[in-house]
Short mmCIF file of C-alpha atoms and ligand atoms in Angstrom, two decimals:
data_model
loop_
_atom_site.label_atom_id
_atom_site.label_comp_id
_atom_site.label_asym_id
_atom_site.label_seq_id
_atom_site.Cartn_x
_atom_site.Cartn_y
_atom_site.Cartn_z
CA UNK Y 1148 126.92 221.84 -36.37
CA UNK Y 1149 123.79 223.16 -34.75
CA UNK Y 1150 120.62 223.77 -36.70
CA UNK Y 1151 119.55 227.24 -35.67
CA UNK Y 1152 117.05 228.84 -37.99
CA UNK Y 1153 116.97 232.56 -37.09
CA UNK Y 1154 116.20 234.49 -40.26
CA UNK Y 1155 115.71 238.20 -39.80
CA UNK Y 1156 118.75 240.01 -38.43
CA UNK Y 1157 120.53 237.12 -36.76
CA UNK Y 1158 123.35 235.01 -38.11
CA UNK Y 1159 122.39 231.35 -38.35
CA UNK Y 1160 122.66 227.94 -40.01
CA UNK Y 1161 120.36 226.38 -42.47
CA UNK Y 1162 120.07 224.08 -45.53
CA UNK Y 1163 119.29 225.95 -48.69
CA UNK Y 1164 120.46 226.26 -52.27
CA UNK Y 1165 122.89 229.15 -53.01
CA UNK Y 1166 123.73 230.61 -56.41
CA UNK Y 1167 127.20 229.92 -57.79
CA UNK Y 1168 128.54 233.50 -57.40
CA UNK Y 1169 127.35 233.83 -53.83
CA UNK Y 1170 128.78 230.40 -53.11
CA UNK Y 1171 132.21 231.39 -54.56
CA UNK Y 1172 132.24 234.72 -52.67
CA UNK Y 1173 131.41 232.92 -49.40
CA UNK Y 1174 134.06 230.27 -49.94
CA UNK Y 1175 136.73 232.85 -50.79
CA UNK Y 1176 136.13 235.08 -47.83
CA UNK Y 1177 135.53 232.14 -45.43
CA UNK Y 1178 138.88 230.47 -46.27
CA UNK Y 1179 140.69 233.80 -46.35
CA UNK Y 1180 139.31 234.67 -42.84
CA UNK Y 1181 139.77 231.11 -41.51
CA UNK Y 1182 143.23 230.42 -42.97
CA UNK Y 1183 145.19 231.46 -39.86
CA UNK Y 1184 142.89 229.57 -37.46
CA UNK Y 1185 142.85 226.49 -39.75
CA UNK Y 1186 146.61 226.33 -39.91
CA UNK Y 1187 146.97 227.02 -36.18
CA UNK Y 1188 144.58 224.19 -35.40
CA UNK Y 1189 145.62 221.61 -38.03
CA UNK Y 1190 149.08 222.70 -39.21
CA UNK Y 1191 150.99 220.32 -36.87
CA UNK Y 1192 148.87 217.37 -37.91
CA UNK Y 1193 149.26 218.14 -41.59
CA UNK Y 1194 152.99 218.95 -41.43
CA UNK Y 1195 154.81 221.35 -43.65
CA UNK Y 1196 156.23 218.79 -46.07
CA UNK Y 1197 153.92 215.82 -45.65
CA UNK Y 1198 150.93 214.24 -47.42
CA UNK Y 1199 148.10 213.35 -45.09
CA UNK Y 1200 144.86 212.38 -46.88
CA UNK Y 1201 142.38 212.73 -44.05
CA UNK Y 1202 141.70 213.11 -40.32
CA UNK Y 1203 142.19 209.37 -39.98
CA UNK Y 1204 145.90 210.11 -40.62
CA UNK Y 1205 146.31 208.03 -43.79
CA UNK Y 1206 149.61 209.11 -45.50
CA UNK Y 1207 150.33 208.88 -49.17
CA UNK Y 1208 153.75 207.47 -48.26
CA UNK Y 1209 151.89 204.37 -46.90
CA UNK Y 1210 148.77 204.31 -49.11
CA UNK Y 1211 150.39 204.93 -52.56
CA UNK Y 1212 147.03 206.00 -54.03
CA UNK Y 1213 148.79 208.17 -56.60
CA UNK Y 1214 151.20 205.41 -57.69
CA UNK Y 1215 154.78 206.33 -58.70
CA UNK Y 1216 155.05 210.12 -58.93
CA UNK Y 1217 158.66 210.87 -59.83
CA UNK Y 1218 158.85 212.98 -62.99
CA UNK Y 1219 155.04 213.46 -63.13
CA UNK Y 1220 153.28 216.84 -63.63
CA UNK Y 1221 150.73 216.92 -60.82
CA UNK Y 1222 147.88 219.34 -60.10
CA UNK Y 1223 146.68 219.77 -56.52
CA UNK Y 1224 143.18 221.24 -56.48
CA UNK Y 1225 142.30 223.14 -53.25
CA UNK Y 1226 145.75 222.85 -51.81
CA UNK Y 1227 145.44 225.01 -48.68
CA UNK Y 1228 148.99 225.48 -47.41
CA UNK Y 1229 150.20 223.01 -50.02
CA UNK Y 1230 152.02 220.58 -47.71
CA UNK Y 1231 151.03 217.68 -50.01
CA UNK Y 1232 152.53 219.37 -53.05
CA UNK Y 1233 155.75 220.11 -51.21
CA UNK Y 1234 155.97 216.48 -50.16
CA UNK Y 1235 155.40 215.38 -53.79
CA UNK Y 1236 158.20 217.76 -54.88
CA UNK Y 1237 160.57 215.94 -52.47
CA UNK Y 1238 159.59 212.66 -54.22
CA UNK Y 1239 160.77 213.95 -57.55
CA UNK Y 1240 157.34 215.09 -58.91
CA UNK Y 1241 156.54 218.46 -60.50
CA UNK Y 1242 153.46 219.67 -58.64
CA UNK Y 1243 151.39 222.84 -59.21
CA UNK Y 1244 149.23 223.78 -56.19
CA UNK Y 1245 146.01 225.66 -56.78
CA UNK Y 1246 143.58 227.27 -54.37
CA UNK Y 1247 140.75 229.80 -54.39
CA UNK Y 1248 141.92 231.53 -51.23
CA UNK Y 1249 144.66 234.12 -51.03
CA UNK Y 1250 144.77 233.58 -47.27
CA UNK Y 1251 145.55 229.86 -47.69
CA UNK Y 1252 148.13 230.59 -50.42
CA UNK Y 1253 149.84 233.08 -48.04
CA UNK Y 1254 150.42 230.15 -45.70
CA UNK Y 1255 151.69 228.09 -48.66
CA UNK Y 1256 154.26 230.84 -49.42
CA UNK Y 1257 155.31 231.15 -45.75
CA UNK Y 1258 155.76 227.38 -45.44
CA UNK Y 1259 157.80 227.35 -48.66
CA UNK Y 1260 160.08 229.99 -47.07
CA UNK Y 1261 160.34 227.99 -43.83
CA UNK Y 1262 161.05 224.66 -45.50
CA UNK Y 1263 162.94 225.76 -48.63
CA UNK Y 1264 160.60 223.47 -50.68
CA UNK Y 1265 158.94 225.55 -53.37
CA UNK Y 1266 156.15 224.64 -55.75
CA UNK Y 1267 154.28 226.87 -58.18
CA UNK Y 1268 151.14 228.34 -56.57
CA UNK Y 1269 148.04 229.41 -58.53
CA UNK Y 1270 144.98 231.25 -57.23
CA UNK Y 1271 141.93 230.01 -59.14
CA UNK Y 1272 138.50 228.47 -58.90
CA UNK Y 1273 138.38 224.69 -59.38
CA UNK Y 1274 135.30 224.98 -61.58
CA UNK Y 1275 137.34 226.89 -64.13
CA UNK Y 1276 140.90 225.60 -64.03
CA UNK Y 1277 143.42 227.90 -65.78
CA UNK Y 1278 145.33 224.98 -67.26
CA UNK Y 1279 145.78 223.83 -70.91
CA UNK Y 1280 144.08 220.63 -72.04
CA UNK Y 1281 146.03 217.51 -71.15
CA UNK Y 1282 148.69 219.42 -69.20
CA UNK Y 1283 148.95 217.08 -66.17
CA UNK Y 1284 149.76 213.43 -65.59
CA UNK Y 1285 147.87 213.30 -62.32
CA UNK Y 1286 145.54 215.41 -60.15
CA UNK Y 1287 144.40 215.07 -56.56
CA UNK Y 1288 142.92 216.83 -53.59
CA UNK Y 1289 142.67 216.12 -49.90
CA UNK Y 1290 139.36 217.73 -48.95
CA UNK Y 1291 139.97 220.74 -51.20
CA UNK Y 1292 137.40 222.51 -53.42
CA UNK Y 1293 135.07 219.59 -54.24
CA UNK Y 1294 132.69 219.95 -51.22
CA UNK Y 1295 132.72 223.72 -51.48
CA UNK Y 1296 131.45 224.30 -55.00
CA UNK Y 1297 127.83 224.10 -56.11
CA UNK Y 1298 128.78 222.34 -59.33
CA UNK Y 1299 131.23 219.57 -58.33
CA UNK Y 1300 130.43 217.85 -61.69
CA UNK Y 1301 132.12 220.83 -63.31
CA UNK Y 1302 135.26 220.23 -61.19
CA UNK Y 1303 135.28 216.62 -62.45
CA UNK Y 1304 134.99 217.81 -66.11
CA UNK Y 1305 137.68 220.41 -65.63
CA UNK Y 1306 140.10 217.98 -64.09
CA UNK Y 1307 139.38 215.48 -66.82
CA UNK Y 1308 140.15 218.14 -69.45
CA UNK Y 1309 143.46 219.04 -67.73
CA UNK Y 1310 144.67 215.47 -67.56
CA UNK Y 1311 146.50 213.38 -70.17
CA UNK Y 1312 144.87 210.06 -71.16
CA UNK Y 1313 145.73 207.60 -68.47
CA UNK Y 1314 146.08 210.31 -65.87
CA UNK Y 1315 144.81 209.56 -62.37
CA UNK Y 1316 142.35 211.75 -60.42
CA UNK Y 1317 142.20 211.01 -56.69
CA UNK Y 1318 140.08 213.04 -54.31
CA UNK Y 1319 139.20 212.82 -50.66
CA UNK Y 1320 135.94 214.18 -49.31
CA UNK Y 1321 133.88 213.78 -46.17
CA UNK Y 1322 132.23 210.36 -46.44
CA UNK Y 1323 128.67 210.90 -47.79
CA UNK Y 1324 127.08 209.00 -44.89
CA UNK Y 1325 128.32 211.65 -42.45
CA UNK Y 1326 125.67 214.00 -43.86
CA UNK Y 1327 122.97 212.31 -41.79
CA UNK Y 1328 124.64 213.18 -38.49
CA UNK Y 1329 125.37 216.42 -36.53
CA UNK Y 1330 129.00 217.66 -36.77
CA UNK Y 1331 129.59 216.46 -33.23
CA UNK Y 1332 132.65 214.32 -32.39
CA UNK Y 1333 130.89 212.98 -29.27
CA UNK Y 1334 127.84 210.89 -28.52
CA UNK Y 1335 125.58 213.46 -30.20
CA UNK Y 1336 127.28 212.68 -33.50
CA UNK Y 1337 126.09 209.03 -33.37
CA UNK Y 1338 122.46 209.76 -33.96
CA UNK Y 1339 121.04 210.06 -37.50
CA UNK Y 1340 119.06 213.31 -37.81
CA UNK Y 1341 119.22 214.42 -41.48
CA UNK Y 1342 118.12 212.75 -44.66
CA UNK Y 1343 121.00 211.26 -46.68
CA UNK Y 1344 118.98 212.29 -49.76
CA UNK Y 1345 118.75 215.99 -48.85
CA UNK Y 1346 121.10 217.66 -51.36
CA UNK Y 1347 120.50 221.21 -50.08
CA UNK Y 1348 123.88 222.52 -48.93
CA UNK Y 1349 124.72 223.32 -45.34
CA UNK Y 1350 124.85 227.14 -45.14
CA UNK Y 1351 126.01 229.53 -42.47
CA UNK Y 1352 124.77 233.05 -43.00
CA UNK Y 1353 125.36 236.45 -41.47
CA UNK Y 1354 122.90 239.00 -40.03
CA UNK Y 1355 121.98 240.15 -43.59
CA UNK Y 1356 121.20 236.61 -44.64
CA UNK Y 1357 124.24 236.41 -46.95
CA UNK Y 1358 125.99 233.01 -46.94
CA UNK Y 1359 129.37 232.98 -45.19
CA UNK Y 1360 130.13 229.28 -45.48
CA UNK Y 1361 128.67 226.70 -47.87
CA UNK Y 1362 129.33 222.96 -47.87
CA UNK Y 1363 127.76 220.52 -50.31
CA UNK Y 1364 126.64 216.94 -49.97
CA UNK Y 1365 126.56 214.31 -52.66
CA UNK Y 1366 125.40 210.76 -52.13
CA UNK Y 1367 127.85 208.02 -53.02
CA UNK Y 1368 125.86 207.41 -56.21
CA UNK Y 1369 125.99 211.13 -57.07
CA UNK Y 1370 129.80 211.19 -56.74
CA UNK Y 1371 130.15 208.09 -58.97
CA UNK Y 1372 127.78 209.57 -61.60
CA UNK Y 1373 129.72 212.87 -61.62
CA UNK Y 1374 132.98 211.05 -62.13
CA UNK Y 1375 131.69 208.70 -64.78
CA UNK Y 1376 129.70 211.52 -66.43
CA UNK Y 1377 132.97 213.50 -66.82
CA UNK Y 1378 134.59 210.51 -68.56
CA UNK Y 1379 136.56 208.96 -65.70
CA UNK Y 1380 136.80 205.28 -64.83
CA UNK Y 1381 136.37 204.67 -61.13
CA UNK Y 1382 139.06 202.31 -59.80
CA UNK Y 1383 138.40 202.27 -56.10
CA UNK Y 1384 136.73 203.98 -53.15
CA UNK Y 1385 138.95 203.98 -50.08
CA UNK Y 1386 137.21 204.28 -46.71
CA UNK Y 1387 140.17 204.72 -44.26
CA UNK Y 1388 139.53 203.04 -40.93
CA UNK Y 1389 140.29 204.83 -37.70
CA UNK Y 1390 143.64 203.50 -36.53
CA UNK Y 1391 144.05 202.07 -33.05
CA UNK Y 1392 145.89 204.54 -30.78
CA UNK Y 1393 144.99 207.57 -32.93
CA UNK Y 1394 143.35 209.91 -30.45
CA UNK Y 1395 143.40 213.26 -32.24
CA UNK Y 1396 140.03 214.85 -32.87
CA UNK Y 1397 139.55 216.96 -36.00
CA UNK Y 1398 136.19 218.79 -35.88
CA UNK Y 1399 133.55 216.06 -36.18
CA UNK Y 1400 136.19 213.31 -36.80
CA UNK Y 1401 136.94 211.47 -33.56
CA UNK Y 1402 138.00 207.98 -32.44
CA UNK Y 1403 134.53 207.46 -30.94
CA UNK Y 1404 132.80 207.91 -34.32
CA UNK Y 1405 135.68 206.59 -36.42
CA UNK Y 1406 135.32 203.18 -34.71
CA UNK Y 1407 131.68 202.93 -35.83
CA UNK Y 1408 131.51 204.40 -39.37
CA UNK Y 1409 133.73 205.96 -41.96
CA UNK Y 1410 134.58 209.66 -41.98
CA UNK Y 1411 136.37 209.93 -45.27
CA UNK Y 1412 135.85 208.64 -48.83
CA UNK Y 1413 138.77 208.73 -51.26
CA UNK Y 1414 137.79 208.25 -54.89
CA UNK Y 1415 140.54 206.76 -57.08
CA UNK Y 1416 139.88 207.20 -60.81
CA UNK Y 1417 141.65 207.64 -64.11
CA UNK Y 1418 141.01 209.20 -67.46
CA UNK Y 1419 140.97 206.35 -70.02
C1 LIG L 2865 139.43 221.80 -45.90
S1 LIG L 2865 140.55 222.88 -46.82
C2 LIG L 2865 141.68 221.61 -47.40
C3 LIG L 2865 143.01 222.25 -47.70
C4 LIG L 2865 144.20 221.19 -47.86
N1 LIG L 2865 143.95 220.26 -48.96
C5 LIG L 2865 144.40 220.48 -46.55
O1 LIG L 2865 144.34 219.24 -46.54
O2 LIG L 2865 144.61 221.15 -45.53
C6 LIG L 2865 139.61 223.26 -48.26
C7 LIG L 2865 140.40 224.07 -49.25
O3 LIG L 2865 139.63 224.15 -50.47
C8 LIG L 2865 139.79 225.52 -51.01
N2 LIG L 2865 138.67 225.84 -51.89
C9 LIG L 2865 137.39 226.04 -51.52
N3 LIG L 2865 136.67 226.31 -52.63
C10 LIG L 2865 137.53 226.26 -53.67
C11 LIG L 2865 137.33 226.42 -55.06
N4 LIG L 2865 136.17 226.71 -55.64
N5 LIG L 2865 138.43 226.32 -55.88
C12 LIG L 2865 139.66 226.01 -55.39
N6 LIG L 2865 139.87 225.86 -54.02
C13 LIG L 2865 138.81 225.97 -53.23
C14 LIG L 2865 139.83 226.35 -49.72
O4 LIG L 2865 140.33 227.62 -49.97
C15 LIG L 2865 140.68 225.52 -48.79
O5 LIG L 2865 142.04 225.80 -48.90
#
């Protein structure tokens, strides 16, 4: 991430608030345009029928953050190509995979054809889930939706509404402390340059000034307040450590940085 500020005819990067409609439009077209590149770059790491929580390589098969899943109705929010949902289907669960981006869901359909593992796919915005109240036993996301909406508290409320009492909600996001650094996997990414308390989103914009990519920050306390405010009980915050021997860089996530501070926070909660 560089911090160019070139308003007036030039594309650039800044921190500024963006209204919800512009945010949604930017996210949809960004992930539609980026879907092929994202899958080309990360598809092998994520697998086609596999559940990887984060660039640190933590797998649900080892972490068991969702608990036993066989027979459960599960909602994946911001599924991308839906590899996690397909893996859950092979474990006897009944997942539904939801994403805002038609481009990402096209990859989900292609991977279903390739693997023969099919799950229902839904195109929708996480801030307005098209699901009946109490329809799911469990919900989760690995880096989907939550950092890309202006009102992540609304996502928490919508997931809470869609879950049965007792249902777990587990979501992985970039660890809040990463906000203070540049998105640089190397030495440049070890120096604090931004305020942790600056909630203005990271925005890339085109030559007309329209946002093309919007990513939001919440402090750790903000995330907890949004969860608790929606009615969840917070059970754990997992900060996966960078495993020895894992050398694969994913954007700003690298062994160099991973050895020093966390890159991912996974919030484990449930609806009482
Ligand atoms: C970083 S990708 C993660 C995808 C997948 N979970 C993975 O691990 O590869 C973020 C995903 O969130 C989706 N997304 C962004 N905003 C969303 C929204 N408002 N509602 C639902 N999905 C959204 C994007 O389309 C994209 O597929």
